[in-house]
Amino acid sequence: GIRSAMALIAPPYLLAQRRRSASCKPNDDRRMRTTRFLLGALVLWMATDWPIGLLGASYLASAHMLQYLMYGLIAAPLMLLGMPEWMARQLLSKLRAYQLVLRLSRPLVAGIVYNAVLILTHAPVSTDLLRASQAGSVLMDVAWVLSGFVLWLPICSPLPEHTRRGYGVKMTYLFLAANIVPVLPASFLTFSDFPLYEIYELAPRVFGLEAGTDQALAGLIMKVGSIPIIWGTLLAMMMRWARDEGVPGMGEEPAAQARGAL
């Protein structure tokens, strides 16, 4: 599953970085990228392993939802931020996936793909079907991780041609794709009068959570859990936009501000 994939991803990443460091002088940017990638891999592991992975696969809808957010909103962007441009180009070249990923990096396409995966994998019939087997659970996890990468391609891809759009377009895209559509399934989960997922309704109770309470908590996690990440990213982009436009007091050096005032 995801854990096996991580065992195949992290060592080659570190080995490639070490070989690059041997031919180029190490710098703070490379260390920061490596830290981000490994943090993303750690979050990926935490979301897959015990206890969150087991609880999400078989027992609690709330753990299922926590997994979803960890995969798509934390692990995916950290790993993208941790991948240097040269490595991304080599990987896409070997996979012959450059043109496909370029199309997926278009905001409209990325938003549609991300939210299609969100809705399809959270529909009761899909969840009950996939969570009924280990293979189905792995398929769901992989879909979540990949859709997370797609979501963040227009924002923080290591390839500049994926992120060349203006800040206004990026901010509008992220707000609509990751903040508006997820409210719909979250509301169904929060305000439904009966459990929607048979697999979680019939599972042994954990932590004393009844099926209805667990489902409402899952909806709350989906609705509120993304707010710090999405709005924090929007705020960071807004500040960077203001700095790039030369707005006084937004990241300029004091000397530059003084020159501008003369």
Coordinates of C-alpha atoms in Angstrom, one line a residue:
G1 CA 0.0 0.0 0.0
I2 CA 1.0 3.6 0.7
R3 CA 3.6 2.5 3.3
S4 CA 5.3 0.2 0.7
A5 CA 5.3 3.0 -1.8
M6 CA 7.0 5.3 0.8
A7 CA 9.7 2.7 1.3
L8 CA 10.4 2.9 -2.4
I9 CA 10.2 6.8 -2.6
A10 CA 12.1 8.1 0.4
P11 CA 15.5 6.3 0.0
P12 CA 15.8 7.2 -3.8
Y13 CA 15.0 10.8 -3.0
L14 CA 17.7 11.0 -0.3
L15 CA 20.2 9.2 -2.5
A16 CA 19.5 11.5 -5.4
Q17 CA 19.9 14.5 -3.1
R18 CA 23.2 13.2 -1.8
R19 CA 24.5 12.6 -5.3
R20 CA 23.5 16.2 -6.2
S21 CA 25.2 17.5 -3.1
A22 CA 28.4 15.7 -4.0
S23 CA 28.5 17.6 -7.4
C24 CA 27.1 20.9 -6.1
K25 CA 27.8 22.9 -3.0
P26 CA 25.1 22.2 -0.4
N27 CA 22.9 25.2 0.5
D28 CA 20.1 26.2 2.8
D29 CA 17.5 25.9 0.1
R30 CA 18.4 22.3 -0.6
R31 CA 18.3 21.5 3.2
M32 CA 14.9 23.2 3.5
R33 CA 13.5 21.2 0.5
T34 CA 14.7 17.9 2.0
T35 CA 13.1 18.8 5.3
R36 CA 9.8 19.6 3.7
F37 CA 9.8 16.4 1.7
L38 CA 10.6 14.2 4.7
L39 CA 7.9 16.0 6.7
G40 CA 5.4 15.3 4.0
A41 CA 6.5 11.6 3.9
L42 CA 6.1 11.5 7.7
V43 CA 2.6 12.8 7.5
L44 CA 1.8 10.3 4.8
W45 CA 3.1 7.5 7.1
M46 CA 1.1 8.8 10.1
A47 CA -2.1 8.9 8.0
T48 CA -1.6 5.4 6.8
D49 CA -0.2 3.6 9.8
W50 CA -1.8 2.7 13.2
P51 CA -3.9 4.1 14.7
I52 CA -5.3 6.5 12.1
G53 CA -5.0 4.1 9.2
L54 CA -6.7 1.2 10.9
L55 CA -9.5 3.4 12.4
G56 CA -10.1 5.1 9.1
A57 CA -10.3 1.9 7.2
S58 CA -12.6 0.0 9.4
Y59 CA -14.0 1.8 12.4
L60 CA -14.5 5.6 12.4
A61 CA -15.7 8.0 9.7
S62 CA -14.0 10.8 11.5
A63 CA -10.6 9.0 11.2
H64 CA -11.4 8.4 7.5
M65 CA -11.9 12.1 7.1
L66 CA -8.7 13.0 9.0
Q67 CA -6.8 10.7 6.7
Y68 CA -8.2 12.5 3.7
L69 CA -7.1 15.9 4.9
M70 CA -3.6 14.7 6.0
Y71 CA -3.0 13.2 2.5
G72 CA -4.3 16.0 0.4
L73 CA -3.7 19.2 2.4
I74 CA -0.6 18.4 4.3
A75 CA 1.5 15.6 2.8
A76 CA 1.0 16.4 -0.8
P77 CA 2.0 20.1 -0.7
L78 CA 4.9 19.4 1.6
M79 CA 6.3 16.8 -0.8
L80 CA 5.8 19.1 -3.8
L81 CA 7.6 21.9 -2.0
G82 CA 10.4 19.4 -1.2
M83 CA 11.0 18.2 -4.7
P84 CA 13.6 20.3 -6.6
E85 CA 12.9 21.2 -10.3
W86 CA 15.7 18.9 -11.7
M87 CA 14.3 15.9 -9.9
A88 CA 10.7 16.6 -11.0
R89 CA 11.8 16.9 -14.6
Q90 CA 13.7 13.6 -14.4
L91 CA 10.8 11.8 -12.8
L92 CA 8.2 13.0 -15.4
S93 CA 10.6 12.2 -18.2
K94 CA 11.1 8.6 -17.0
L95 CA 7.3 8.2 -16.5
R96 CA 6.6 10.0 -19.8
A97 CA 4.0 12.0 -18.0
Y98 CA 5.1 15.5 -18.6
Q99 CA 2.3 16.5 -20.9
L100 CA -0.3 14.8 -18.7
V101 CA 0.9 16.6 -15.6
L102 CA 1.1 19.9 -17.6
R103 CA -2.6 19.5 -18.4
L104 CA -3.5 18.6 -14.8
S105 CA -1.7 21.8 -13.6
R106 CA -4.3 24.0 -15.3
P107 CA -6.5 25.4 -12.5
L108 CA -9.8 24.4 -14.0
V109 CA -8.7 20.9 -14.7
A110 CA -7.0 20.5 -11.3
G111 CA -10.1 21.8 -9.5
I112 CA -12.4 19.4 -11.4
V113 CA -10.2 16.4 -10.8
Y114 CA -9.7 17.1 -7.1
N115 CA -13.4 17.6 -6.4
A116 CA -14.4 14.7 -8.5
V117 CA -12.2 12.4 -6.4
L118 CA -13.5 14.0 -3.3
I119 CA -17.2 13.5 -4.1
L120 CA -16.7 10.0 -5.6
T121 CA -14.7 8.6 -2.7
H122 CA -17.0 10.1 -0.1
A123 CA -20.3 8.9 -1.7
P124 CA -21.7 6.2 0.7
V125 CA -21.9 3.5 -2.0
S126 CA -18.2 4.1 -3.0
T127 CA -16.9 4.3 0.6
D128 CA -18.8 1.1 1.6
L129 CA -17.5 -0.7 -1.5
L130 CA -13.9 0.3 -1.3
R131 CA -13.5 0.1 2.5
A132 CA -14.9 -3.5 2.4
S133 CA -11.5 -4.8 1.3
Q134 CA -7.8 -4.0 1.8
A135 CA -7.3 -3.5 -2.0
G136 CA -10.2 -1.1 -2.1
S137 CA -8.8 0.9 0.9
V138 CA -5.4 1.1 -0.8
L139 CA -7.1 2.3 -4.0
M140 CA -8.9 5.0 -2.1
D141 CA -5.7 6.1 -0.3
V142 CA -3.8 6.3 -3.6
A143 CA -6.6 8.3 -5.2
W144 CA -6.6 10.8 -2.3
V145 CA -2.8 11.3 -2.4
L146 CA -2.8 11.8 -6.2
S147 CA -5.7 14.2 -6.1
G148 CA -3.8 16.1 -3.4
F149 CA -0.8 16.5 -5.7
V150 CA -3.1 17.6 -8.5
L151 CA -4.8 20.2 -6.2
W152 CA -1.5 21.9 -5.4
L153 CA 0.2 21.7 -8.8
P154 CA -1.0 25.2 -9.8
I155 CA 0.2 26.6 -6.5
C156 CA 3.5 25.0 -5.5
S157 CA 4.7 22.7 -8.3
P158 CA 8.5 22.5 -8.6
L159 CA 8.1 23.3 -12.3
P160 CA 7.6 27.0 -13.0
E161 CA 5.4 26.4 -16.1
H162 CA 2.8 24.9 -13.7
T163 CA 2.6 28.0 -11.5
R164 CA 3.1 30.8 -13.9
R165 CA -0.4 32.3 -13.4
G166 CA -0.9 35.5 -11.4
Y167 CA -1.6 35.6 -7.7
G168 CA -5.3 36.6 -8.3
V169 CA -5.9 33.5 -10.4
K170 CA -4.1 31.2 -7.9
M171 CA -6.0 32.6 -4.9
T172 CA -9.4 32.3 -6.7
Y173 CA -8.6 28.8 -7.8
L174 CA -7.6 27.6 -4.3
F175 CA -10.5 29.2 -2.6
L176 CA -13.1 27.7 -5.0
A177 CA -11.4 24.3 -5.4
A178 CA -10.6 23.5 -1.8
N179 CA -12.9 25.7 0.2
I180 CA -16.3 25.9 -1.5
V181 CA -17.1 22.4 -3.0
P182 CA -16.1 20.4 0.1
V183 CA -18.7 22.2 2.1
L184 CA -21.5 20.2 0.3
P185 CA -20.5 16.7 1.4
A186 CA -19.4 18.1 4.8
S187 CA -22.9 19.5 5.4
F188 CA -24.6 16.2 4.4
L189 CA -22.4 14.4 6.9
T190 CA -22.9 16.9 9.7
F191 CA -26.7 17.3 9.5
S192 CA -27.8 13.9 8.3
D193 CA -30.4 12.3 10.6
F194 CA -29.0 8.8 10.1
P195 CA -25.6 7.2 9.4
L196 CA -24.7 7.3 5.7
Y197 CA -21.9 4.8 5.8
E198 CA -22.9 1.2 6.5
I199 CA -19.3 0.1 7.2
Y200 CA -18.9 2.6 10.0
E201 CA -22.4 2.2 11.3
L202 CA -21.9 -1.5 11.8
A203 CA -18.3 -1.3 13.1
P204 CA -17.6 -1.9 16.8
R205 CA -17.8 1.4 18.6
V206 CA -14.4 3.0 19.4
F207 CA -13.9 5.7 22.1
G208 CA -17.6 5.5 22.9
L209 CA -18.5 7.4 19.7
E210 CA -21.9 6.5 18.4
A211 CA -22.2 6.2 14.6
G212 CA -24.2 9.4 14.2
T213 CA -21.8 11.4 16.4
D214 CA -18.8 10.0 14.6
Q215 CA -20.3 10.9 11.2
A216 CA -21.1 14.5 12.4
L217 CA -17.6 14.8 13.6
A218 CA -16.3 13.6 10.2
G219 CA -18.4 16.4 8.6
L220 CA -17.0 18.9 11.0
I221 CA -13.4 17.8 10.3
M222 CA -14.0 18.2 6.6
K223 CA -15.6 21.6 7.0
V224 CA -13.3 23.2 9.5
G225 CA -10.0 21.1 9.3
S226 CA -9.0 22.7 6.0
I227 CA -9.5 26.3 7.1
P228 CA -6.1 26.9 8.7
I229 CA -4.2 25.4 5.7
I230 CA -6.2 27.0 2.9
W231 CA -6.7 30.4 4.5
G232 CA -3.1 30.4 5.8
T233 CA -1.9 29.7 2.2
L234 CA -4.2 32.5 0.8
L235 CA -2.8 34.9 3.4
A236 CA 0.7 34.0 2.5
M237 CA 0.0 34.5 -1.2
M238 CA -1.7 37.8 -0.6
M239 CA 1.3 39.1 1.4
R240 CA 3.7 37.9 -1.3
W241 CA 1.6 39.5 -4.0
A242 CA 1.6 42.8 -2.1
R243 CA 5.4 42.5 -1.6
D244 CA 6.0 41.9 -5.3
E245 CA 3.8 44.8 -6.2
G246 CA 5.9 47.0 -4.0
V247 CA 3.3 47.8 -1.4
P248 CA 5.1 49.7 1.5
G249 CA 5.6 47.6 4.7
M250 CA 4.9 44.3 3.0
G251 CA 8.3 42.5 3.1
E252 CA 10.5 45.3 1.7
E253 CA 13.8 46.0 3.3
P254 CA 14.0 49.2 5.3
A255 CA 16.6 50.7 3.0
A256 CA 14.4 50.0 0.0
Q257 CA 11.4 51.6 1.7
A258 CA 13.5 54.7 2.6
R259 CA 14.7 55.0 -1.1
G260 CA 11.1 54.8 -2.2
A261 CA 10.0 57.6 0.1
L262 CA 12.7 60.0 -1.3

